[in-house]
PDB file of C-alpha atoms in Angstrom:
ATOM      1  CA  UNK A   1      81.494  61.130 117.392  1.00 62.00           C
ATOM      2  CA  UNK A   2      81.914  63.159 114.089  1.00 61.00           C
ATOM      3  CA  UNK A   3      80.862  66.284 116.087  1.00 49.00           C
ATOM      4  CA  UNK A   4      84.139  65.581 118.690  1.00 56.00           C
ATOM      5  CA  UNK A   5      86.044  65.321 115.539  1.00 44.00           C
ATOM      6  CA  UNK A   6      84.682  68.496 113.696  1.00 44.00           C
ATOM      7  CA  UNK A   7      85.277  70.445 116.560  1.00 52.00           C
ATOM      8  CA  UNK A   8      89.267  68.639 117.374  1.00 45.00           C
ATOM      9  CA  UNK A   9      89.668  69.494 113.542  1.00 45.00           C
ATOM     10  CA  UNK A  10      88.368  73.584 114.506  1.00 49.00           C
ATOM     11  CA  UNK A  11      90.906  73.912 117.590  1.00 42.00           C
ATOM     12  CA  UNK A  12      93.613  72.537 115.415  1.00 43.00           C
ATOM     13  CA  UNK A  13      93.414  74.480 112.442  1.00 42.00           C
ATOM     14  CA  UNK A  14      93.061  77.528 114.805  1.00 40.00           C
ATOM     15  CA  UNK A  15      96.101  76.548 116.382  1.00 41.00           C
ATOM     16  CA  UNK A  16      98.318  76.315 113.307  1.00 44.00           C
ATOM     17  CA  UNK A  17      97.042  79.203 111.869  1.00 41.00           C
ATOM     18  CA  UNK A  18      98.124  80.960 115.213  1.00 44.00           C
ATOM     19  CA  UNK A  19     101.360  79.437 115.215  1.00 44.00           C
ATOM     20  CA  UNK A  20     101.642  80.129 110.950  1.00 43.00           C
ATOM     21  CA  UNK A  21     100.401  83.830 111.983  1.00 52.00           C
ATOM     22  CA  UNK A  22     103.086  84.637 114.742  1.00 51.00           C
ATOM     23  CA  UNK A  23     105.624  82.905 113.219  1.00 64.00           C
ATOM     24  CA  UNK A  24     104.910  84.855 109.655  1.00 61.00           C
ATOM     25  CA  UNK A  25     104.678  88.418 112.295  1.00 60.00           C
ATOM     26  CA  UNK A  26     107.992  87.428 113.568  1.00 64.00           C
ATOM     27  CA  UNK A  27     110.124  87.157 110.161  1.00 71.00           C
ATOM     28  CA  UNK A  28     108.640  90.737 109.289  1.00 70.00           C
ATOM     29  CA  UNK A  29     111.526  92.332 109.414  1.00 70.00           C
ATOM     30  CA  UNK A  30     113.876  89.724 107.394  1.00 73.00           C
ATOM     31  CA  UNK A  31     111.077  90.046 104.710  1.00 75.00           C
ATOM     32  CA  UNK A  32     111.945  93.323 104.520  1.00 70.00           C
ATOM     33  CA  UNK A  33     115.879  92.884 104.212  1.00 75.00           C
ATOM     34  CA  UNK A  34     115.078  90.447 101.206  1.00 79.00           C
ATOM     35  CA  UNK A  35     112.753  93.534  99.855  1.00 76.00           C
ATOM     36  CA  UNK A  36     116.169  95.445 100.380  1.00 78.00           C
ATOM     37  CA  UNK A  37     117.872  93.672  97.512  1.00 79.00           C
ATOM     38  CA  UNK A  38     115.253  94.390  94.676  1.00 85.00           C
ATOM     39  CA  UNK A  39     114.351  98.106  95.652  1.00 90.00           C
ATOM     40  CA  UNK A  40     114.789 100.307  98.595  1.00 91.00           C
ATOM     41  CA  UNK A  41     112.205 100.530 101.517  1.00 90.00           C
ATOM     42  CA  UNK A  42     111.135 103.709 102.764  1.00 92.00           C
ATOM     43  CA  UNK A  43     111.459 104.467 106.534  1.00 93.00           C
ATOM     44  CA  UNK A  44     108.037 103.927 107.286  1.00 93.00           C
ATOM     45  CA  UNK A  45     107.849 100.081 106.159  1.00 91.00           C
ATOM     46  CA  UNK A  46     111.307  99.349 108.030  1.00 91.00           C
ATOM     47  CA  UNK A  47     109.607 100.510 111.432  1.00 93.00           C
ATOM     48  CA  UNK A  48     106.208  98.608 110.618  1.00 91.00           C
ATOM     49  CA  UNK A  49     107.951  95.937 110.320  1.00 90.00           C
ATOM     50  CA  UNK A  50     109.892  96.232 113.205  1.00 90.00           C
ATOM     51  CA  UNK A  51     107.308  96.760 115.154  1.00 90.00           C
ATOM     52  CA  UNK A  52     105.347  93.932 114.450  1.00 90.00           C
ATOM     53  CA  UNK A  53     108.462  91.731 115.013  1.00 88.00           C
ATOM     54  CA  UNK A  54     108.877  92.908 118.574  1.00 88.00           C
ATOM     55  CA  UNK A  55     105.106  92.450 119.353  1.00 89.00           C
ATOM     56  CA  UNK A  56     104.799  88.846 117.704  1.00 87.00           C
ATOM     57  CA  UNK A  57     108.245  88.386 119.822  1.00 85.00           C
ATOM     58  CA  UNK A  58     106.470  89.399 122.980  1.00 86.00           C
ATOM     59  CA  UNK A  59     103.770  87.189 122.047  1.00 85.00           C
ATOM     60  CA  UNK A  60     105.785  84.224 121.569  1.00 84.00           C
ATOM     61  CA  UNK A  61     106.335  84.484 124.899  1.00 81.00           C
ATOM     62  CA  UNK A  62     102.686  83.891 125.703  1.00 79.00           C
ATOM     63  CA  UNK A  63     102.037  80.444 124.455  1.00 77.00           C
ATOM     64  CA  UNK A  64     103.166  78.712 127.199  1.00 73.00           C
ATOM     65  CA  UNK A  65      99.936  80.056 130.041  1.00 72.00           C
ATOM     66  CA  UNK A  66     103.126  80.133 132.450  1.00 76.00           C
ATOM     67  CA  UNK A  67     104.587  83.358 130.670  1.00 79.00           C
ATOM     68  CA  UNK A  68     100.999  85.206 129.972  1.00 82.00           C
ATOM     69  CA  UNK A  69     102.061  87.613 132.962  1.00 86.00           C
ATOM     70  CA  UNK A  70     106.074  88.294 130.907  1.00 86.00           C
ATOM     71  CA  UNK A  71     103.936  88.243 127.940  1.00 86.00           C
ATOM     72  CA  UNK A  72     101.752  91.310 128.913  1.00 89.00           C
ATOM     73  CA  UNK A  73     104.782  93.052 130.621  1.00 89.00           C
ATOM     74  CA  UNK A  74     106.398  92.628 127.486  1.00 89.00           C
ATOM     75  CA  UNK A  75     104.023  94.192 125.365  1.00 90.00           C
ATOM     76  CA  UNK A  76     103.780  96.869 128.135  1.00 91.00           C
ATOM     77  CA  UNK A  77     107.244  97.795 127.419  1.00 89.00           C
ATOM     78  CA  UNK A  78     106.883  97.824 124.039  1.00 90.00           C
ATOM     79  CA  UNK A  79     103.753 100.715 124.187  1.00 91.00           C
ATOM     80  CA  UNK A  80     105.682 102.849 126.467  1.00 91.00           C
ATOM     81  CA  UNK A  81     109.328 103.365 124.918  1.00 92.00           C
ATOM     82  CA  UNK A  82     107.818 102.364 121.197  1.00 93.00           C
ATOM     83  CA  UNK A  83     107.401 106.337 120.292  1.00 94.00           C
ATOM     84  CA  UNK A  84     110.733 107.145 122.540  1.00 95.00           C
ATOM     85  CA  UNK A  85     112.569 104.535 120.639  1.00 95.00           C
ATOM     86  CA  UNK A  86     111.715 105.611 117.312  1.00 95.00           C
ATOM     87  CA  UNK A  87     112.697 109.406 117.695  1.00 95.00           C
ATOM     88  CA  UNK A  88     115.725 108.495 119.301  1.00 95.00           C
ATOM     89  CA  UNK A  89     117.164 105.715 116.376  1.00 95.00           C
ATOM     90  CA  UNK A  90     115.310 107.038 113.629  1.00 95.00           C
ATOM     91  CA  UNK A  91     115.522 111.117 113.450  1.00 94.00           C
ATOM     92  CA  UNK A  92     118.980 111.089 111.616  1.00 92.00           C
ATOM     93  CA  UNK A  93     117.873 107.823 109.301  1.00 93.00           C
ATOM     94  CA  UNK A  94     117.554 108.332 105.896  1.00 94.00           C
ATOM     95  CA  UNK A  95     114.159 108.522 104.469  1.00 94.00           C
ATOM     96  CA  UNK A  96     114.924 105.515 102.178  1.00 94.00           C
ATOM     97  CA  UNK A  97     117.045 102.354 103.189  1.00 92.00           C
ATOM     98  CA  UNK A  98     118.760 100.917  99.747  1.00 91.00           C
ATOM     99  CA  UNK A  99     121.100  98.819 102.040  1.00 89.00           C
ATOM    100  CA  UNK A 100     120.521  96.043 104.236  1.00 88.00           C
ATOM    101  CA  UNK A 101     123.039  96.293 106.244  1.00 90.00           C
ATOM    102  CA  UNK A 102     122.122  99.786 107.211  1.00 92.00           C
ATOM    103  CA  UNK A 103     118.246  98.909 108.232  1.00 90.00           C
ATOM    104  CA  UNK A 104     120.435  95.876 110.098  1.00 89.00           C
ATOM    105  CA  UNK A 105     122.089  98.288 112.038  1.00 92.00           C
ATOM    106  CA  UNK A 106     118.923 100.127 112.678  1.00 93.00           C
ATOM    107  CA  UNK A 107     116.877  97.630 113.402  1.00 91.00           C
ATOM    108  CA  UNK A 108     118.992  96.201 116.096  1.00 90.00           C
ATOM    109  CA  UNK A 109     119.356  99.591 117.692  1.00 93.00           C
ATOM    110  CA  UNK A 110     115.631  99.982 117.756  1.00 92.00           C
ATOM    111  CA  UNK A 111     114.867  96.373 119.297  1.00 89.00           C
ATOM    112  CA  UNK A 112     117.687  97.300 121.919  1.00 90.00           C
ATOM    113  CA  UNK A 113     115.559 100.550 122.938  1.00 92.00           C
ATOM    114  CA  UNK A 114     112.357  98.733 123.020  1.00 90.00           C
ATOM    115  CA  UNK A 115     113.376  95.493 125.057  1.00 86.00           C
ATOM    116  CA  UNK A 116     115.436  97.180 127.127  1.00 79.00           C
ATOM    117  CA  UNK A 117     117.261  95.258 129.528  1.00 73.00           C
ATOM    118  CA  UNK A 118     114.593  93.286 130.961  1.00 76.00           C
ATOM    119  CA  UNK A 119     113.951  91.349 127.477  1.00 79.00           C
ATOM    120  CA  UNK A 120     117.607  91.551 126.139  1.00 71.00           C
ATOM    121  CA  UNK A 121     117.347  87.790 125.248  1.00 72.00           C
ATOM    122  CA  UNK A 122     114.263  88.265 122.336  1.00 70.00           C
ATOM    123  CA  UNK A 123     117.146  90.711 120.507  1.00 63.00           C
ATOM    124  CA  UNK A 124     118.528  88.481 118.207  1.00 57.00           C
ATOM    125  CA  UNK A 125     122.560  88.361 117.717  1.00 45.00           C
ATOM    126  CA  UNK A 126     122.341  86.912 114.395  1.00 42.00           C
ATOM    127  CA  UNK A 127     122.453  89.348 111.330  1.00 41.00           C
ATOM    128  CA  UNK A 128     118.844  88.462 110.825  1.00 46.00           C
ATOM    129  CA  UNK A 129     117.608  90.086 113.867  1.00 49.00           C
TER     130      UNK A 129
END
């Protein structure tokens, strides 16, 4: 009986961590607005960020076993226009964002790029991406 429990105790603190883990991937990028306020970010963080936004996104997707085939299309999108995307939004950004609303601005225009039309609904409206 304490084994059943040991091991229900395992697959729930691997869950939550998983949950805790995307959840944490996802918020990437507003982390990096707050960093915004206190000193600038250079152009390399801002796209690290955003990239692990859009992938923890896409996995989001993937928690319900229904979506594990949108999921991996998803993340498939991401891999192809990911290098595309970032020439095209990024060559004329400055090499260090000071303002938030600026890596905003780029940051939406990068998840646009990368989601395309077919995942339109996982770029976020809010000013918070």
């Amino acid at each position: 009986m304490r084994f059943i429990f040991a091991i229900a105790a395992i697959v729930a603190a691997y869950l939550g961590y998983q949950h805790y883990d995307n959840e944490t991937r996802q918020n990437a990028f507003i982390d990096i607005l707050d960093t915004i306020n206190n000193q600038p970010i250079n152009q390399f963080e801002l796209k690290l960020s955003l990239n692990t936004q859009v992938e923890a996104r896409c996995q989001a997707i993937g928690k319900n076993e229904t979506n594990l085939a949108k999921m991996e299309e998803c993340l498939n999108l991401i891999e192809t226009y990911k290098d595309e995307c970032e020439l095209q939004i990024f060559r004329l950004a400055p090499i260090e964002f000071e303002d938030g609303n600026e890596a905003l601005d780029y940051g939406k225009r990068y998840q646009k790029c990368v989601y395309s039309n077919q995942f339109a609904d996982l770029v976020d409206s809010t000013n918070h991406l």
